[in-house]
CSV table of C-alpha atoms in Angstrom, one decimal:
chain,number,residue,atom,x,y,z
Q,1,MET,CA,-132.0,-97.8,68.9
Q,2,PHE,CA,-131.9,-94.8,66.6
Q,3,ASN,CA,-132.3,-95.9,63.0
Q,4,THR,CA,-130.4,-93.4,60.9
Q,5,SER,CA,-131.3,-95.0,57.6
Q,6,LEU,CA,-135.1,-95.1,58.4
Q,7,THR,CA,-135.0,-91.5,59.6
Q,8,LEU,CA,-133.2,-90.4,56.4
Q,9,ARG,CA,-135.6,-92.2,54.2
Q,10,ARG,CA,-138.6,-90.6,56.0
Q,11,GLY,CA,-136.9,-87.2,55.6
Q,12,LEU,CA,-136.3,-87.6,51.9
Q,13,LEU,CA,-139.9,-88.8,51.4
Q,14,ALA,CA,-141.2,-85.7,53.2
Q,15,LEU,CA,-139.0,-83.6,50.9
Q,16,ALA,CA,-140.5,-85.2,47.8
Q,17,LEU,CA,-144.0,-84.9,49.2
Q,18,SER,CA,-143.5,-81.2,50.0
Q,19,ALA,CA,-142.5,-80.6,46.5
Q,20,CYS,CA,-145.7,-82.4,45.3
Q,21,ALA,CA,-147.8,-80.2,47.6
Q,22,SER,CA,-146.2,-77.1,46.1
Q,23,LEU,CA,-147.5,-78.2,42.7
Q,24,ALA,CA,-151.1,-77.9,44.0
Q,25,LEU,CA,-150.4,-74.3,44.9
Q,26,ALA,CA,-149.1,-73.4,41.4
Q,27,GLU,CA,-150.2,-70.1,40.0
Q,28,THR,CA,-149.8,-71.3,36.4
Q,29,PHE,CA,-152.1,-73.8,34.7
Q,30,HIS,CA,-152.1,-75.5,31.3
Q,31,ILE,CA,-155.5,-75.6,29.7
Q,32,GLU,CA,-156.2,-78.0,26.8
Q,33,LEU,CA,-159.5,-78.3,24.9
Q,34,ASN,CA,-159.8,-81.5,22.8
Q,35,THR,CA,-161.2,-80.4,19.4
Q,36,SER,CA,-160.7,-83.7,17.5
Q,37,SER,CA,-164.4,-83.9,16.9
Q,38,LEU,CA,-164.5,-80.5,15.3
Q,39,SER,CA,-163.1,-79.0,12.1
Q,40,GLY,CA,-162.7,-75.6,10.5
Q,41,ASP,CA,-162.3,-72.3,12.1
Q,42,GLY,CA,-163.9,-70.9,15.2
Q,43,TRP,CA,-163.4,-68.5,18.1
Q,44,ILE,CA,-162.2,-68.7,21.7
Q,45,GLU,CA,-163.4,-66.2,24.4
Q,46,LEU,CA,-161.1,-65.5,27.3
Q,47,GLN,CA,-162.3,-63.4,30.2
Q,48,PHE,CA,-161.0,-62.3,33.5
Q,49,ASN,CA,-163.7,-60.3,35.4
Q,50,PRO,CA,-164.3,-59.4,39.1
Q,51,GLY,CA,-167.3,-60.7,40.9
Q,52,ASN,CA,-167.8,-57.3,42.5
Q,53,PHE,CA,-165.7,-54.4,41.1
Q,54,SER,CA,-166.2,-52.2,44.3
Q,55,SER,CA,-164.7,-54.9,46.6
Q,56,MET,CA,-162.2,-56.7,44.3
Q,57,THR,CA,-158.4,-56.9,44.6
Q,58,ALA,CA,-156.4,-55.9,41.5
Q,59,ALA,CA,-155.2,-59.0,39.6
Q,60,SER,CA,-154.3,-60.2,36.1
Q,61,VAL,CA,-153.8,-63.3,34.1
Q,62,THR,CA,-151.0,-63.8,31.5
Q,63,LEU,CA,-151.6,-66.2,28.6
Q,64,SER,CA,-148.8,-67.9,26.7
Q,65,ASP,CA,-147.8,-71.0,24.8
Q,66,PHE,CA,-150.7,-70.9,22.4
Q,67,VAL,CA,-151.7,-74.0,20.3
Q,68,GLY,CA,-154.4,-73.8,17.6
Q,69,PHE,CA,-154.8,-70.0,17.7
Q,70,GLY,CA,-155.4,-68.1,14.5
Q,71,SER,CA,-154.2,-64.6,13.4
Q,72,SER,CA,-154.3,-61.8,16.0
Q,73,SER,CA,-155.2,-59.3,13.3
Q,74,ASN,CA,-159.0,-59.9,13.8
Q,75,ALA,CA,-158.9,-60.3,17.6
Q,76,GLN,CA,-161.6,-58.4,19.4
Q,77,ILE,CA,-160.6,-56.8,22.7
Q,78,ASN,CA,-162.7,-55.3,25.5
Q,79,GLY,CA,-161.5,-53.7,28.7
Q,80,ALA,CA,-158.0,-54.2,30.2
Q,81,VAL,CA,-156.4,-56.5,27.6
Q,82,SER,CA,-153.0,-56.1,26.1
Q,83,GLY,CA,-150.4,-58.1,24.2
Q,84,SER,CA,-150.2,-60.5,21.2
Q,85,LEU,CA,-149.7,-64.1,20.4
Q,86,SER,CA,-146.0,-63.7,20.1
Q,87,SER,CA,-145.5,-61.8,23.4
Q,88,GLY,CA,-148.4,-63.3,25.3
Q,89,TYR,CA,-151.7,-61.6,26.3
Q,90,THR,CA,-152.4,-60.0,29.7
Q,91,ILE,CA,-156.0,-59.6,30.9
Q,92,SER,CA,-156.5,-57.6,34.1
Q,93,ASN,CA,-159.7,-57.3,36.2
Q,94,THR,CA,-159.3,-53.5,36.6
Q,95,ASP,CA,-161.5,-52.1,33.8
Q,96,ALA,CA,-164.1,-49.9,35.5
Q,97,GLY,CA,-166.8,-51.4,33.3
Q,98,GLY,CA,-166.1,-54.8,34.9
Q,99,TRP,CA,-165.7,-56.5,31.5
Q,100,ASN,CA,-162.3,-57.7,30.3
Q,101,ASP,CA,-162.5,-59.9,27.3
Q,102,LEU,CA,-160.3,-61.3,24.5
Q,103,PHE,CA,-162.2,-62.9,21.5
Q,104,HIS,CA,-159.7,-64.6,19.3
Q,105,SER,CA,-159.8,-66.8,16.2
Q,106,VAL,CA,-158.8,-70.5,16.5
Q,107,ASN,CA,-158.6,-73.5,14.1
Q,108,TYR,CA,-160.2,-76.7,15.3
Q,109,SER,CA,-158.6,-79.0,12.7
Q,110,GLY,CA,-155.4,-79.5,14.7
Q,111,GLY,CA,-157.2,-81.6,17.3
Q,112,LYS,CA,-156.7,-79.3,20.3
Q,113,ILE,CA,-156.7,-75.7,21.5
Q,114,ALA,CA,-154.2,-75.1,24.3
Q,115,PHE,CA,-152.4,-72.4,26.3
Q,116,ASN,CA,-151.0,-71.6,29.7
Q,117,VAL,CA,-152.5,-69.1,32.1
Q,118,SER,CA,-150.6,-67.5,35.0
Q,119,PHE,CA,-152.3,-65.7,37.8
Q,120,SER,CA,-150.9,-62.7,39.8
Q,121,GLY,CA,-152.4,-60.1,42.0
Q,122,ALA,CA,-152.2,-57.8,45.0
Q,123,ALA,CA,-152.5,-58.9,48.6
Q,124,ASP,CA,-155.7,-59.0,50.6
Q,125,PRO,CA,-154.4,-59.3,54.2
Q,126,ALA,CA,-158.0,-59.1,55.6
Q,127,GLN,CA,-159.2,-61.7,53.2
Q,128,SER,CA,-162.4,-59.7,52.6
Q,129,ALA,CA,-162.2,-58.9,48.9
Q,130,SER,CA,-164.4,-60.6,46.3
Q,131,GLY,CA,-162.9,-63.0,43.8
Q,132,SER,CA,-162.4,-62.8,40.1
Q,133,VAL,CA,-163.2,-65.4,37.4
Q,134,PHE,CA,-161.1,-66.5,34.5
Q,135,ALA,CA,-163.4,-68.1,32.0
Q,136,VAL,CA,-162.8,-69.9,28.7
Q,137,GLY,CA,-165.4,-70.6,26.0
Q,138,LEU,CA,-165.4,-71.8,22.4
Q,139,TYR,CA,-167.7,-70.7,19.5
Q,140,GLY,CA,-168.4,-71.7,16.0
Q,141,ALA,CA,-167.3,-69.8,12.9
Q,142,ASP,CA,-170.3,-67.4,13.3
Q,143,GLY,CA,-168.8,-66.3,16.7
Q,144,LEU,CA,-172.2,-66.8,18.3
Q,145,THR,CA,-172.9,-70.5,18.7
Q,146,PRO,CA,-171.2,-72.0,21.8
Q,147,VAL,CA,-169.2,-75.2,21.3
Q,148,GLY,CA,-168.9,-78.1,23.6
Q,149,THR,CA,-171.2,-77.0,26.4
Q,150,THR,CA,-174.8,-76.2,27.3
Q,151,ASP,CA,-173.9,-74.3,30.4
Q,152,PRO,CA,-175.7,-70.9,30.6
Q,153,SER,CA,-172.4,-69.1,30.9
Q,154,SER,CA,-171.1,-70.8,27.6
Q,155,SER,CA,-167.9,-71.6,29.5
Q,156,LEU,CA,-165.9,-74.7,29.2
Q,157,VAL,CA,-163.5,-73.7,32.0
Q,158,GLN,CA,-164.0,-71.4,35.0
Q,159,LEU,CA,-161.1,-70.7,37.4
Q,160,ASN,CA,-162.0,-68.5,40.4
Q,161,TRP,CA,-159.1,-66.5,41.8
Q,162,TYR,CA,-159.1,-65.2,45.4
Q,163,ALA,CA,-156.3,-62.9,46.6
Q,164,GLY,CA,-154.0,-64.3,49.2
Q,165,LYS,CA,-152.6,-62.6,52.3
Q,166,THR,CA,-149.5,-61.8,50.4
Q,167,ALA,CA,-149.1,-60.6,46.8
Q,168,ASN,CA,-149.1,-63.2,44.0
Q,169,ALA,CA,-150.2,-66.0,46.4
Q,170,GLY,CA,-153.9,-66.3,45.6
Q,171,ASN,CA,-156.1,-69.3,45.8
Q,172,ILE,CA,-157.6,-70.8,42.6
Q,173,VAL,CA,-160.8,-72.9,42.7
Q,174,ALA,CA,-162.3,-74.5,39.6
Q,175,THR,CA,-166.1,-74.3,39.0
Q,176,PRO,CA,-167.4,-77.8,38.0
Q,177,LEU,CA,-169.0,-77.7,34.6
Q,178,VAL,CA,-170.6,-80.3,32.4
Q,179,ASN,CA,-169.0,-80.3,29.0
Q,180,SER,CA,-169.4,-82.4,25.9
Q,181,LEU,CA,-165.9,-81.4,24.8
Q,182,PRO,CA,-163.0,-83.1,26.7
Q,183,THR,CA,-161.2,-80.4,28.7
Q,184,THR,CA,-158.1,-80.6,30.8
Q,185,VAL,CA,-156.8,-78.2,33.4
Q,186,SER,CA,-153.4,-79.1,35.0
Q,187,ALA,CA,-151.0,-77.2,37.3
Q,188,VAL,CA,-147.7,-76.2,35.8
Q,189,PRO,CA,-145.0,-76.5,38.5
Q,190,GLU,CA,-142.3,-74.0,39.0
Q,191,PRO,CA,-138.8,-75.2,38.0
Q,192,THR,CA,-137.7,-75.2,41.6
Q,193,SER,CA,-140.6,-77.5,42.5
Q,194,TRP,CA,-139.5,-80.0,39.9
Q,195,ALA,CA,-135.9,-79.8,41.0
Q,196,LEU,CA,-136.9,-80.3,44.7
Q,197,MET,CA,-139.1,-83.3,43.9
Q,198,ALA,CA,-136.5,-84.9,41.6
Q,199,ALA,CA,-133.7,-84.4,44.2
Q,200,GLY,CA,-135.8,-86.0,47.0
Q,201,LEU,CA,-136.9,-89.0,44.9
Q,202,ALA,CA,-133.3,-89.5,43.6
Q,203,LEU,CA,-131.8,-89.5,47.1
Q,204,LEU,CA,-134.6,-91.8,48.3
Q,205,GLY,CA,-133.8,-94.2,45.5
Q,206,PHE,CA,-130.1,-94.1,46.4
Q,207,VAL,CA,-130.7,-94.8,50.1
Q,208,ARG,CA,-132.9,-97.8,49.2
Q,209,ARG,CA,-130.3,-99.2,46.8
Q,210,ARG,CA,-127.6,-98.8,49.5
Q,211,HIS,CA,-129.8,-100.4,52.1
Q,212,ARG,CA,-130.4,-103.5,49.8
Q,213,ALA,CA,-126.6,-103.8,49.2
Q,214,VAL,CA,-126.0,-103.9,52.9
């Protein structure tokens, strides 16, 4: 006998799960660096550079929602970097020198340094282009001493971006790093993904309540 209720519940569960899966494919991430063990001023270095300039696909990262950042007046910029704290910074991987870098003042006393990073880029239908790396590092007040890591790269976070077969649909893979500073990288879902998941879970709950009442 065909069980309409069971079929509906399965369909709604699949709807919710598909929304969760879409979160894993997010192009925006929230990065948070726990600085509760630190104090005073320092620097953050944000880079987005191609692995091989001659075979890379043009891409960029947009930075926003800053927490713990200092004044932009003394920010140091190299390569294809534009913007400000108020409007957001954009770092592209397109500078011919292969070095795109934002060195910005931060204050560690607030307990955390945080921001959002969004990836976008051209398509690579053949899937043959080299990737680009978004890297985050912290430094002391001297701008020279790495904070929270002994990795040779001085990075606390490395996200590797690879162009997708269609534009703005790249793959992001994190490089495992050993840090002494707690670091969190979490996907930021699109509003439509949240809405889809919420609708699926709400309907699933309604069907379960109705089933119990019967």
